[in-house]
PDB file of C-alpha atoms and ligand atoms in Angstrom:
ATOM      1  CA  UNK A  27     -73.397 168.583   0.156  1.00 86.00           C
ATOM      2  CA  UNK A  28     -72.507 170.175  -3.240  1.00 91.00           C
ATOM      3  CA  UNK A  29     -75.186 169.294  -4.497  1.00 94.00           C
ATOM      4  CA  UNK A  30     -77.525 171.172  -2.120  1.00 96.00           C
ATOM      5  CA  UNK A  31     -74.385 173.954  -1.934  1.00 96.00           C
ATOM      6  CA  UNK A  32     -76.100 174.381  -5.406  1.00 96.00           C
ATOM      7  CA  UNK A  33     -79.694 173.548  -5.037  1.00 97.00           C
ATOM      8  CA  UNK A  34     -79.724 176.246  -2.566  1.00 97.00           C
ATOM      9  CA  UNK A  35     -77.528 178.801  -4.583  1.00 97.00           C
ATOM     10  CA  UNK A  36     -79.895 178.761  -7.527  1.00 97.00           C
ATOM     11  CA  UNK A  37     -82.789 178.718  -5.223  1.00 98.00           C
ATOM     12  CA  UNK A  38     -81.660 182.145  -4.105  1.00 97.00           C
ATOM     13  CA  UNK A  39     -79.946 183.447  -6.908  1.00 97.00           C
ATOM     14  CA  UNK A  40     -77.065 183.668  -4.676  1.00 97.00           C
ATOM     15  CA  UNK A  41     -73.319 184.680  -6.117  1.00 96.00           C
ATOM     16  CA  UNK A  42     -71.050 184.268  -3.594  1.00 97.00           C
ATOM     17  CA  UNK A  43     -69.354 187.023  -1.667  1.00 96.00           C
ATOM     18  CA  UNK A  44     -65.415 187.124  -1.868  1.00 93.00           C
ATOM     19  CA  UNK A  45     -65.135 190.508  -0.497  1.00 94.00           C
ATOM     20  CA  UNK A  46     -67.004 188.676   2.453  1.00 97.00           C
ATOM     21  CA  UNK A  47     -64.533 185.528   2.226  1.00 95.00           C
ATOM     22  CA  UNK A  48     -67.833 183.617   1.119  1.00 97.00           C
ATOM     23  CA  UNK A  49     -66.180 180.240   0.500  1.00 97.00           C
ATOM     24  CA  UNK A  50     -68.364 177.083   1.531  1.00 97.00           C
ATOM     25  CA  UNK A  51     -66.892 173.910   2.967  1.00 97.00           C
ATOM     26  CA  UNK A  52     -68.494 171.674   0.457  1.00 95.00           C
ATOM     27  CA  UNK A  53     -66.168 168.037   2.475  1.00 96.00           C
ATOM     28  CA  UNK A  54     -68.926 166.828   4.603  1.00 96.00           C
ATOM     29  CA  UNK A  55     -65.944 164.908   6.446  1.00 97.00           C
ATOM     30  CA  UNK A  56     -63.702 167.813   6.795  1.00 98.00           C
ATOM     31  CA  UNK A  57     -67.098 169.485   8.873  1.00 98.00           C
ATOM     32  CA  UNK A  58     -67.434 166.037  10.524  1.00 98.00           C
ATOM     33  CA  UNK A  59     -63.774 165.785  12.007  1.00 98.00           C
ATOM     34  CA  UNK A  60     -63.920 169.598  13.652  1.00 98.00           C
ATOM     35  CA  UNK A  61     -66.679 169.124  15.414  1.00 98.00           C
ATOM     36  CA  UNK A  62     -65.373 165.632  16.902  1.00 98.00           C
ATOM     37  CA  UNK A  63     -62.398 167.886  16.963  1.00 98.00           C
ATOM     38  CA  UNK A  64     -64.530 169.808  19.399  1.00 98.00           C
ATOM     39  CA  UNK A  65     -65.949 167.044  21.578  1.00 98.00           C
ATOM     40  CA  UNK A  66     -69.209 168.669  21.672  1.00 98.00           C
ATOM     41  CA  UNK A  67     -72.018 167.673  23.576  1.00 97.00           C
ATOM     42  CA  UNK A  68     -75.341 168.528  25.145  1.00 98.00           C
ATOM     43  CA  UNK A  69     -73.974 170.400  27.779  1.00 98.00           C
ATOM     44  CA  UNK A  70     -71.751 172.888  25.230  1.00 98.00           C
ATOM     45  CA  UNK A  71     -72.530 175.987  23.840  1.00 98.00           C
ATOM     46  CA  UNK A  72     -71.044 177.205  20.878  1.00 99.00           C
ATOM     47  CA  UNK A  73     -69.928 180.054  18.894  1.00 99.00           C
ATOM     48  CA  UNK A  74     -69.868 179.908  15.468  1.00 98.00           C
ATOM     49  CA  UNK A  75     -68.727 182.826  13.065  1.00 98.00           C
ATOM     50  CA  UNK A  76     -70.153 182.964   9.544  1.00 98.00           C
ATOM     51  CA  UNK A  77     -72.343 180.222   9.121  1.00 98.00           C
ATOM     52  CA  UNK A  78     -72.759 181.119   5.550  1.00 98.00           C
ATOM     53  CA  UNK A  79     -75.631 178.614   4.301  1.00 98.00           C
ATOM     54  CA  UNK A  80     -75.686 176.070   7.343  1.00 98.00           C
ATOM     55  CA  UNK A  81     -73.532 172.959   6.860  1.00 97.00           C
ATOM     56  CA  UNK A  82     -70.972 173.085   9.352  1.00 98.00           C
ATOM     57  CA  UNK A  83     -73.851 174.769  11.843  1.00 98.00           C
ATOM     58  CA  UNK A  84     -76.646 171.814  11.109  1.00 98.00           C
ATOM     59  CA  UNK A  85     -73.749 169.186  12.516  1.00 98.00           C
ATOM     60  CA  UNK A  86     -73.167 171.526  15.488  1.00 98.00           C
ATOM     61  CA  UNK A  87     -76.626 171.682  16.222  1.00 98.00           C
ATOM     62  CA  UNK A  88     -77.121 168.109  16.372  1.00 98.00           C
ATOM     63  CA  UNK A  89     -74.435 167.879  19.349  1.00 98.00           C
ATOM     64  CA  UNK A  90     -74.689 171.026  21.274  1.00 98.00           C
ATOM     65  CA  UNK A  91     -77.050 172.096  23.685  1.00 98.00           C
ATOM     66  CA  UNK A  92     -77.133 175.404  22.369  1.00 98.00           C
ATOM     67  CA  UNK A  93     -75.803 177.458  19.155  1.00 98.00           C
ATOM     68  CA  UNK A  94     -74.697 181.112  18.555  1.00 98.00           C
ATOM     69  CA  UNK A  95     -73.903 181.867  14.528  1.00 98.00           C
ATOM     70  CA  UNK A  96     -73.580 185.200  13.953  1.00 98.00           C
ATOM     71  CA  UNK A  97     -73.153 185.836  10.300  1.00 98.00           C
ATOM     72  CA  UNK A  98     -72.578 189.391   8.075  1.00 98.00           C
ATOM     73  CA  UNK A  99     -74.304 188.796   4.938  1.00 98.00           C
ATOM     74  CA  UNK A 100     -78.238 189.595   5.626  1.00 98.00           C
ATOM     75  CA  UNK A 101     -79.075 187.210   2.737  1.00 97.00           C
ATOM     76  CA  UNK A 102     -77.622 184.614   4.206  1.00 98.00           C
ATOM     77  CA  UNK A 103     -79.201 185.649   7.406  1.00 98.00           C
ATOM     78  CA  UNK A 104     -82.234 185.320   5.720  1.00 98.00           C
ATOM     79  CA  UNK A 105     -81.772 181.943   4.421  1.00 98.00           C
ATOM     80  CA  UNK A 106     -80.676 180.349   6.596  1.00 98.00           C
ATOM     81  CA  UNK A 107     -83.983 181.387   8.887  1.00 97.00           C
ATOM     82  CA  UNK A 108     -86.259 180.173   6.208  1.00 97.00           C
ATOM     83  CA  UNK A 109     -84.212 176.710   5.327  1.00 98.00           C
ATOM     84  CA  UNK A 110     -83.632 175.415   8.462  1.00 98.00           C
ATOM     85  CA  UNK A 111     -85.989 174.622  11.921  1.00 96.00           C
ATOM     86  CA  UNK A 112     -83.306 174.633  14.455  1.00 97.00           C
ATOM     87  CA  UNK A 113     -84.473 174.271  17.943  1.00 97.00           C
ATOM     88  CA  UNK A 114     -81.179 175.252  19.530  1.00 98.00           C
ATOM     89  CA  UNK A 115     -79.546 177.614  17.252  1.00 98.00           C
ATOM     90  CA  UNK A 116     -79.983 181.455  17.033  1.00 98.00           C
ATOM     91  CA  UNK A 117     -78.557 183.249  14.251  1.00 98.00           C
ATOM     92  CA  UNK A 118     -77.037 186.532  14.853  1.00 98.00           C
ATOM     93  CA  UNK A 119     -76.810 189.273  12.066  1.00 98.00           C
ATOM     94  CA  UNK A 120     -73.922 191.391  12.372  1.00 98.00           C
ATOM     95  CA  UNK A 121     -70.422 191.706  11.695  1.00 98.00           C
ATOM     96  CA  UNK A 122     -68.480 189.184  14.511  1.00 98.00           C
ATOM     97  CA  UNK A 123     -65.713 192.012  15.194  1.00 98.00           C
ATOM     98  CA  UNK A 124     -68.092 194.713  16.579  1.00 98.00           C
ATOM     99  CA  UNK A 125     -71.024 192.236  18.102  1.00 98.00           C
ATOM    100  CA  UNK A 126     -71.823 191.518  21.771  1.00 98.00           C
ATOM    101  CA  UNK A 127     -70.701 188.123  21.735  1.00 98.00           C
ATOM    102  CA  UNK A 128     -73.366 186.019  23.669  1.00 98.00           C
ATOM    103  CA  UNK A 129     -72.040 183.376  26.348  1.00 97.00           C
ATOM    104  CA  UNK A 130     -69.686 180.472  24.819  1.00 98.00           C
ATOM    105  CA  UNK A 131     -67.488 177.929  26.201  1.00 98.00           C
ATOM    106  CA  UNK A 132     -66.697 176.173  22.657  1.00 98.00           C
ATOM    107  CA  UNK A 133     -66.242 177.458  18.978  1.00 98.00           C
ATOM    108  CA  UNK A 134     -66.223 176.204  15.938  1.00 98.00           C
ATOM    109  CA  UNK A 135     -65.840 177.837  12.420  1.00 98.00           C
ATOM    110  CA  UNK A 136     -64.864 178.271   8.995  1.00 98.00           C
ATOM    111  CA  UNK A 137     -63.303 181.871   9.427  1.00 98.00           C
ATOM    112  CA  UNK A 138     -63.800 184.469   6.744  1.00 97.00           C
ATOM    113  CA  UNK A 139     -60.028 184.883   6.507  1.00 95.00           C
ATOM    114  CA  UNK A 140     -60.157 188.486   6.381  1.00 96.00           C
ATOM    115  CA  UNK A 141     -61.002 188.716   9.991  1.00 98.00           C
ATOM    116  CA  UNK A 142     -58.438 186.068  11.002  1.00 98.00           C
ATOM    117  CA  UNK A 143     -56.181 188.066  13.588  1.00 97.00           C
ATOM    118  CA  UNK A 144     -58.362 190.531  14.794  1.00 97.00           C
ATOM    119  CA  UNK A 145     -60.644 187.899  15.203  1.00 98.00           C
ATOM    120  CA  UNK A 146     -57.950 185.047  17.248  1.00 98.00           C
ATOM    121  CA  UNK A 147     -57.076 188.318  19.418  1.00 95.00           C
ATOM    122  CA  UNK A 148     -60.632 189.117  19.899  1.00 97.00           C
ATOM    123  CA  UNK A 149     -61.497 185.523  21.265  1.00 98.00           C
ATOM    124  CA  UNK A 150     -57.895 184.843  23.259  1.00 96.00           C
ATOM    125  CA  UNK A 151     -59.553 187.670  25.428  1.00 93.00           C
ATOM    126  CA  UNK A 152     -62.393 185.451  26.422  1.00 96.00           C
ATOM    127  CA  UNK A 153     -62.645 182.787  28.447  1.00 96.00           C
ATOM    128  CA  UNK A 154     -63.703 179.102  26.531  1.00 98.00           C
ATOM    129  CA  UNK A 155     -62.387 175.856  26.510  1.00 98.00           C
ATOM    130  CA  UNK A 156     -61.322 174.715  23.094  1.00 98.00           C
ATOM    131  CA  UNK A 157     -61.806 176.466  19.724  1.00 98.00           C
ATOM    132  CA  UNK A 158     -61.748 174.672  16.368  1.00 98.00           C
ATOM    133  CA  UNK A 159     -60.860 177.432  13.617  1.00 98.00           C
ATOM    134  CA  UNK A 160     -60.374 177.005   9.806  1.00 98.00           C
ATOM    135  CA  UNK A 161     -57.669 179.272   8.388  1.00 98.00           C
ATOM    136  CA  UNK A 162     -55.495 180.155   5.433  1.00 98.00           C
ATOM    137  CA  UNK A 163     -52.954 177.794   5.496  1.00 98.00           C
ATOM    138  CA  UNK A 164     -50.261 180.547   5.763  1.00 98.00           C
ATOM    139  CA  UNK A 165     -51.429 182.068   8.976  1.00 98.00           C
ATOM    140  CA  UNK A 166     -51.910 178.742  10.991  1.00 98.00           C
ATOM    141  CA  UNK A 167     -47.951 178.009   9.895  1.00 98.00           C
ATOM    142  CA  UNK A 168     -47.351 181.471  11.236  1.00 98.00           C
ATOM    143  CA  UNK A 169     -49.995 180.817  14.562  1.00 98.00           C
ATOM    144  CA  UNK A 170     -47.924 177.384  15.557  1.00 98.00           C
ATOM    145  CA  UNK A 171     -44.558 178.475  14.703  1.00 98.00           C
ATOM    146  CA  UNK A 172     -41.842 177.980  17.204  1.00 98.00           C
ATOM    147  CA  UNK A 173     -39.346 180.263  18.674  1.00 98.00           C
ATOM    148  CA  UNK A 174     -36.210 180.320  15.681  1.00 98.00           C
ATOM    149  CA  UNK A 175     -38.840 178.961  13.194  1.00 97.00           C
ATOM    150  CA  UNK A 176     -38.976 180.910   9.730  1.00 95.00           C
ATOM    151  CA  UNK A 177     -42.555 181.428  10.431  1.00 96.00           C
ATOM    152  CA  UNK A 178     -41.988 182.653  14.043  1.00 98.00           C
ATOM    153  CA  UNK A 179     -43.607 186.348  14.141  1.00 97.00           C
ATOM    154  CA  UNK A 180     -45.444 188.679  16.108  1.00 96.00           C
ATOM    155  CA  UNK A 181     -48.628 186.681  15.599  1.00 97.00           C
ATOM    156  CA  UNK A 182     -46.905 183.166  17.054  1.00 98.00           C
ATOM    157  CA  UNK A 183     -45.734 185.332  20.340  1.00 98.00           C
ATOM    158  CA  UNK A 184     -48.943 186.742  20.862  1.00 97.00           C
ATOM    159  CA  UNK A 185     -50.973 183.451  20.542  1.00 98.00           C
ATOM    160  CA  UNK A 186     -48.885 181.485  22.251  1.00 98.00           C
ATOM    161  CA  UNK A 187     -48.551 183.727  25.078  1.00 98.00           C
ATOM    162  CA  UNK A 188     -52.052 182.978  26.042  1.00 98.00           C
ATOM    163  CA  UNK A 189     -52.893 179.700  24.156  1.00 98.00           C
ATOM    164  CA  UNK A 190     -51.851 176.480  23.108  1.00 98.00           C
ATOM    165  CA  UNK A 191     -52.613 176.456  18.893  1.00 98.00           C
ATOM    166  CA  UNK A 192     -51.800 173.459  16.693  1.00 98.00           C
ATOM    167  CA  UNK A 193     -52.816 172.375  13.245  1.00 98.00           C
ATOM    168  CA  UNK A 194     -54.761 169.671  13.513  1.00 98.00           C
ATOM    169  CA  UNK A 195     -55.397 168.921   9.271  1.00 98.00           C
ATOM    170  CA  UNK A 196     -54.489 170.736   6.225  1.00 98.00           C
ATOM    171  CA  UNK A 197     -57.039 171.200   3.659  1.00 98.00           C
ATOM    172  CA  UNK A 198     -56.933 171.415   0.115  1.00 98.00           C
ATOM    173  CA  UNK A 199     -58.552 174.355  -2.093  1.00 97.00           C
ATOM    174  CA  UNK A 200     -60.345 171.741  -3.375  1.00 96.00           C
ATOM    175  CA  UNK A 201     -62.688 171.117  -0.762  1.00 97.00           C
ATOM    176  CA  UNK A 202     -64.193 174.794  -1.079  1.00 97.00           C
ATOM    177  CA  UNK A 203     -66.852 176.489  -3.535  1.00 96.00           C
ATOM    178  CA  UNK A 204     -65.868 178.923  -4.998  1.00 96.00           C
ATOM    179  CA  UNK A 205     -62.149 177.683  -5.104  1.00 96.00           C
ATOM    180  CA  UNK A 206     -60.161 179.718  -3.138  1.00 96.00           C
ATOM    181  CA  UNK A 207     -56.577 180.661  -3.764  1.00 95.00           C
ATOM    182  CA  UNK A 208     -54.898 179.769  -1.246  1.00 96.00           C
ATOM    183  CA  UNK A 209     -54.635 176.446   0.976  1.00 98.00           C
ATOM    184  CA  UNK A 210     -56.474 176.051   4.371  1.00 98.00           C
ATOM    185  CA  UNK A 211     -55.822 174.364   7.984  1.00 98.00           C
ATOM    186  CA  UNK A 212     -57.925 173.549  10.690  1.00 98.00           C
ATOM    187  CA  UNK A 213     -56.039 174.760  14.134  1.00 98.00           C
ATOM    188  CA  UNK A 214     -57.387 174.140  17.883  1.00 98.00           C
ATOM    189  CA  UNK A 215     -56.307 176.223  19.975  1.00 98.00           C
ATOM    190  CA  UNK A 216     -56.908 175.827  23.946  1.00 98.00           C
ATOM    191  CA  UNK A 217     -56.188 178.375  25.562  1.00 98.00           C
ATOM    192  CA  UNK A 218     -53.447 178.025  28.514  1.00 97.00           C
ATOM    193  CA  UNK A 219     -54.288 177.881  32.691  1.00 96.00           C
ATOM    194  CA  UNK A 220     -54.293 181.757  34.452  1.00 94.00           C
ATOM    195  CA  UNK A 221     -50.962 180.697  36.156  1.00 96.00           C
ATOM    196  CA  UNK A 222     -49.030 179.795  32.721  1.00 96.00           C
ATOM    197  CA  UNK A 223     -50.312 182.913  30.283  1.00 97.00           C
ATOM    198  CA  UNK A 224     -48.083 185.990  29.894  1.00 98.00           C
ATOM    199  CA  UNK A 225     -49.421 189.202  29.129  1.00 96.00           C
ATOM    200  CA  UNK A 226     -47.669 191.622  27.389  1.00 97.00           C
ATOM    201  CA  UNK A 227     -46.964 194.982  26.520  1.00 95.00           C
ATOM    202  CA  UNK A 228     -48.281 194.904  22.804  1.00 93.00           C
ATOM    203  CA  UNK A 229     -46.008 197.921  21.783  1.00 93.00           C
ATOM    204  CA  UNK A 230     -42.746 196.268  22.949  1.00 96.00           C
ATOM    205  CA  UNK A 231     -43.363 193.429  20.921  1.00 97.00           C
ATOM    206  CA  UNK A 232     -44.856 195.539  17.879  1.00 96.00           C
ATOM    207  CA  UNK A 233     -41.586 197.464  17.996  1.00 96.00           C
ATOM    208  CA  UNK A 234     -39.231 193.812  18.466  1.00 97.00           C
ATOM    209  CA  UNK A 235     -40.688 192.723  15.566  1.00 97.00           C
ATOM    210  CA  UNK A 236     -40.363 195.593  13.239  1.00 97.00           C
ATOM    211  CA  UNK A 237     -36.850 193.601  13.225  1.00 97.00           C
ATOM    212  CA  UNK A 238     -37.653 189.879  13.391  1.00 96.00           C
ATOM    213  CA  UNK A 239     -34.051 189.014  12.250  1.00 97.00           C
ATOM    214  CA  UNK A 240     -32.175 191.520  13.798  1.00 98.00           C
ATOM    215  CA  UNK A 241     -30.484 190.734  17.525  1.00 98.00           C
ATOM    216  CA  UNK A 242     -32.794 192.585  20.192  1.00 97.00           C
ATOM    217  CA  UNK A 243     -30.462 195.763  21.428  1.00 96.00           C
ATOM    218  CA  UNK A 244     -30.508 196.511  17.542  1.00 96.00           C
ATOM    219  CA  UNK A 245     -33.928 196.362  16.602  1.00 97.00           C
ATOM    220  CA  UNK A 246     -34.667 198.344  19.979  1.00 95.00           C
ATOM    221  CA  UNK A 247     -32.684 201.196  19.082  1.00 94.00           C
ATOM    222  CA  UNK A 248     -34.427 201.026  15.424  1.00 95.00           C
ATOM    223  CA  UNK A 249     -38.098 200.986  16.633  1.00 94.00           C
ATOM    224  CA  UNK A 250     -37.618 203.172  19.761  1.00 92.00           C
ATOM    225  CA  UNK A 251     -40.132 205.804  18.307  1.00 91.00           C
ATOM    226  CA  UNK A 252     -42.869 202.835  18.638  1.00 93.00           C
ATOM    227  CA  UNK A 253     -42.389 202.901  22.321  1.00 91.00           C
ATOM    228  CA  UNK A 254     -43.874 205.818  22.864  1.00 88.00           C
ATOM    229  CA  UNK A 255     -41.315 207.116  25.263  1.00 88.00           C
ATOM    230  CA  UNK A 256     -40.372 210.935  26.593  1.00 87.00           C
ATOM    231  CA  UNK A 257     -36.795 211.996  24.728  1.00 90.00           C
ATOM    232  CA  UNK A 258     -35.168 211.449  28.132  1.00 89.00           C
ATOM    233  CA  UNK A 259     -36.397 207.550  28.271  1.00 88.00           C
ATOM    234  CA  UNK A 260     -35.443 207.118  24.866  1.00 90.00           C
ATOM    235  CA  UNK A 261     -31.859 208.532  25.610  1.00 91.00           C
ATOM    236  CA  UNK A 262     -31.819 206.355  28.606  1.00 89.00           C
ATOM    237  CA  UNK A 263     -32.679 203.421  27.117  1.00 90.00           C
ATOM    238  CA  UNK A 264     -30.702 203.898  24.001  1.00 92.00           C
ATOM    239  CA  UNK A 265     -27.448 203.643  26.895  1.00 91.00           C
ATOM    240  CA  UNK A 266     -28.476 200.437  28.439  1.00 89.00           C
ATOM    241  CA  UNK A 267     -29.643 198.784  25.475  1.00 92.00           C
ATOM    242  CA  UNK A 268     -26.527 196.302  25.770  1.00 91.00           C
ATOM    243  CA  UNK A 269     -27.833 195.353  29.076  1.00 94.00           C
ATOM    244  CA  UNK A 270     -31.287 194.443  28.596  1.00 95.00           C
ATOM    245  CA  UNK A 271     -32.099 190.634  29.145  1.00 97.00           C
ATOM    246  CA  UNK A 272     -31.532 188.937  25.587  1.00 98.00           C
ATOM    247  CA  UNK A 273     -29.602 191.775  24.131  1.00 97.00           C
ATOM    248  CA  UNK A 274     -27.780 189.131  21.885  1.00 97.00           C
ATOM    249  CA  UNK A 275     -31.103 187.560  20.795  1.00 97.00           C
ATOM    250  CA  UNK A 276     -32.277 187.348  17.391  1.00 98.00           C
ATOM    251  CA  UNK A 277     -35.994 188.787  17.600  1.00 98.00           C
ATOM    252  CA  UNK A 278     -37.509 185.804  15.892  1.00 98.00           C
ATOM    253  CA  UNK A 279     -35.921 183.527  18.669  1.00 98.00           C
ATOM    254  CA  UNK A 280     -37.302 184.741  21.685  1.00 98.00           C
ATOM    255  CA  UNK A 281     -40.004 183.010  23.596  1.00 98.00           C
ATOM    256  CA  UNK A 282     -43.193 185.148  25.539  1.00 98.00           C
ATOM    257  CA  UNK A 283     -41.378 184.554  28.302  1.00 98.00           C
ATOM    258  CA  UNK A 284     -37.883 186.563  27.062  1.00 98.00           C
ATOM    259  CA  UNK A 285     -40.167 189.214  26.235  1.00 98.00           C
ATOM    260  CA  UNK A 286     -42.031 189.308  29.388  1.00 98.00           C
ATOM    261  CA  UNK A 287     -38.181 189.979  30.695  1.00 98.00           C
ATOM    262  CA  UNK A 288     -37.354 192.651  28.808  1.00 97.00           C
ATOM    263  CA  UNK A 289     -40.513 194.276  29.717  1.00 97.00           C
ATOM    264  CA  UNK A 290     -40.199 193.711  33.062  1.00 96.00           C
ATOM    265  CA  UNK A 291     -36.383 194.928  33.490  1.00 95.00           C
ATOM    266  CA  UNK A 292     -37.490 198.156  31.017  1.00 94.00           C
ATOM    267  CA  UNK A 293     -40.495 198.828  33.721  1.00 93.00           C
ATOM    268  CA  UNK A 294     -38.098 197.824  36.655  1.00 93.00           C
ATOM    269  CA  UNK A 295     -35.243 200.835  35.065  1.00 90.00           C
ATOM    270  CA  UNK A 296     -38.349 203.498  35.370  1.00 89.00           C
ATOM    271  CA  UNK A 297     -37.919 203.796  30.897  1.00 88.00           C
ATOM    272  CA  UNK A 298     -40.975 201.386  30.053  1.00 87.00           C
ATOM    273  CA  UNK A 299     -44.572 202.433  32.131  1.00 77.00           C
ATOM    274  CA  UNK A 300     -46.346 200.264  33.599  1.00 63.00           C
ATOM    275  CA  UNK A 301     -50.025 200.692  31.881  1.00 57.00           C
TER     276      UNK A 301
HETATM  277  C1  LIG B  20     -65.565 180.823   4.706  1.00 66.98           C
HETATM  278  S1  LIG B  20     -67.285 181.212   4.757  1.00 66.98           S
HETATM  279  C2  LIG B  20     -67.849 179.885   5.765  1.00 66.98           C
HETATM  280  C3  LIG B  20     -69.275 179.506   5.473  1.00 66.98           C
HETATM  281  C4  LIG B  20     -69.763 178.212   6.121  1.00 66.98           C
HETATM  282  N1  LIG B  20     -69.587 178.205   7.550  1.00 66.98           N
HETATM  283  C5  LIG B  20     -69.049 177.006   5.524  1.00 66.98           C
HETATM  284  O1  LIG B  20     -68.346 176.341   6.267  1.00 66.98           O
HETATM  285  O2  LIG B  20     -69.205 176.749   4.340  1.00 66.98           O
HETATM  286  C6  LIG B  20     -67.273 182.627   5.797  1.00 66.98           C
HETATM  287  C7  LIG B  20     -68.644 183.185   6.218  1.00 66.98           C
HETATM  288  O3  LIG B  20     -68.439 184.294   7.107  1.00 66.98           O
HETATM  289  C8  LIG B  20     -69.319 185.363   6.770  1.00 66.98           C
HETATM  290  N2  LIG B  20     -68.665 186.609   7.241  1.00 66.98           N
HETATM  291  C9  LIG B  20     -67.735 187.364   6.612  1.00 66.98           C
HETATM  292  N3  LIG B  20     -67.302 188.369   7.404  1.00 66.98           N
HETATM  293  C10 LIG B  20     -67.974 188.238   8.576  1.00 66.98           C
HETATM  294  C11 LIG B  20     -67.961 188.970   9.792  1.00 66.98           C
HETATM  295  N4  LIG B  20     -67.161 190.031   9.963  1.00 66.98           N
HETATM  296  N5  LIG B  20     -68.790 188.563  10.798  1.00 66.98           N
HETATM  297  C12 LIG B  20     -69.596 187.479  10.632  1.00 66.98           C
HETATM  298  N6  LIG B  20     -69.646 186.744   9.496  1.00 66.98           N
HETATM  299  C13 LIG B  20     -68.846 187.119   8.486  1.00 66.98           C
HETATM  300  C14 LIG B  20     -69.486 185.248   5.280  1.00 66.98           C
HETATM  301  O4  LIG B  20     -70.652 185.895   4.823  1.00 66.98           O
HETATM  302  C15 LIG B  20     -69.517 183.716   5.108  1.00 66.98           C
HETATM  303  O5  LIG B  20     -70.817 183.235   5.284  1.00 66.98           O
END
């Protein structure tokens, strides 16, 4: 695999991209294990972002009935049309943040890290079965992180309000060319049944977390210009504040579920809209 990493490299007089988090997967078994990860078969389609020069899609396209890479770099767009024969896959050019996605029920990829979150937030508003996502190492810690966990943030609450994320291997720097600085982990994330995700008001829990350590009532009263709220609400709410559900709380401890309460009994009091 490295060696036709730099077969093809040469070929093109490619330098890699950082500014486009070009990194290539360069473990063949490391590709092999997320796409078992995946259970992908004839019947799946899948999504793939950044295919960069192939590997990881060639091993998809082998399983899957069908294949959607859309990938950012036009020279690798380009390659990868004139290297490979695929029957089942089509290559999209374009940036994956601002595309029409095409119909998916599975993904698979090895994320350019800079679009991590707005990516994860992007897909956890679609519907598909299973996703199998390479990350920095740091924000998978942060994406499984449990309520009272040092990692727990925003970015835990919001993916585990609609999703079920674990890391399912940790991989080296190592196993990348160019050599990235930082460490990497594969995460699947499923995401949960209608009846068990909680939807939430994004600017509550922007403004919660502005305060991660402080108890709730507290970091309420210091992010209540977030809210968005008329001077009256804000006086309003700055009165009850001891009476909110979880008042006591630290911010980092509280579930999707304590926040859906708050929400809920700020809406129910008239100070929070309902949008
Ligand atoms: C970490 S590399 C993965 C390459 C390949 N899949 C592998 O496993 O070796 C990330 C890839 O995403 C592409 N990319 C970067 N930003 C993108 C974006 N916004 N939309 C689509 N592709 C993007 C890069 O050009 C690069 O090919």
């Amino acid at each position: 695999m490295k060696e036709r990493l730099f077969y093809l490299l040469s070929k093109y007089g490619l330098r890699p991209n950082e500014d486009l988090g070009q990194n290539f997967l360069i473990v063949e078994d490391v590709i092999e294990r997320s796409v078992e990860r995946a259970a992908i078969g004839e019947r799946d389609t899948v999504l793939e972002v950044g295919p960069g020069l192939g590997f990881l899609t060639e091993k998809l396209a082998e399983k899957a009935g069908k294949v959607y890479a859309i990938e950012r770099d036009a020279r690798l767009v380009e390659i990868l049309r004139k290297e490979y024969d695929w029957k089942n896959v089509e290559v999209i050019k374009g940036d994956a943040l601002k595309v029409e996605w095409p119909p998916f029920n599975k993904v698979v990829s090895n994320l350019p890290y800079q679009i991590s979150s707005p990516f994860t937030f992007r897909l956890l508003r679609h519907e598909f079965e299973v996703a199998v996502l390479m990350y920095q190492l740091e924000f998978a810690l942060r994406m499984v992180a449990k309520p009272g966990d040092k990692n727990y943030s925003r970015l835990s609450l919001m993916v585990q309000a609609l999703a079920e994320a674990e890391i399912a291997e940790r991989v080296g720097r190592g196993a990348f060319y160019p050599r990235p600085k930082v460490d990497s982990a594969v995460v699947v994330i499923r995401p949960k049944p209608p009846s068990e995700r909680v939807e939430l008001d994004e600017n509550l829990v922007k403004a919660l977390f502005q305060h991660r350590r402080k108890v709730v009532a507290k970091a309420l009263r210091e992010s209540i210009h977030m809210l968005g709220l008329t001077k009256g609400d804000a006086k309003e709410l700055k009165a009850t504040l001891r009476t909110i559900p979880h008042a006591e709380k630290r911010v980092f401890q509280l579930t999707p579920e304590n926040v859906k309460e708050i929400e809920e009994y700020l809406k129910a009091e008239g100070i929070l809209r309902r949008r």
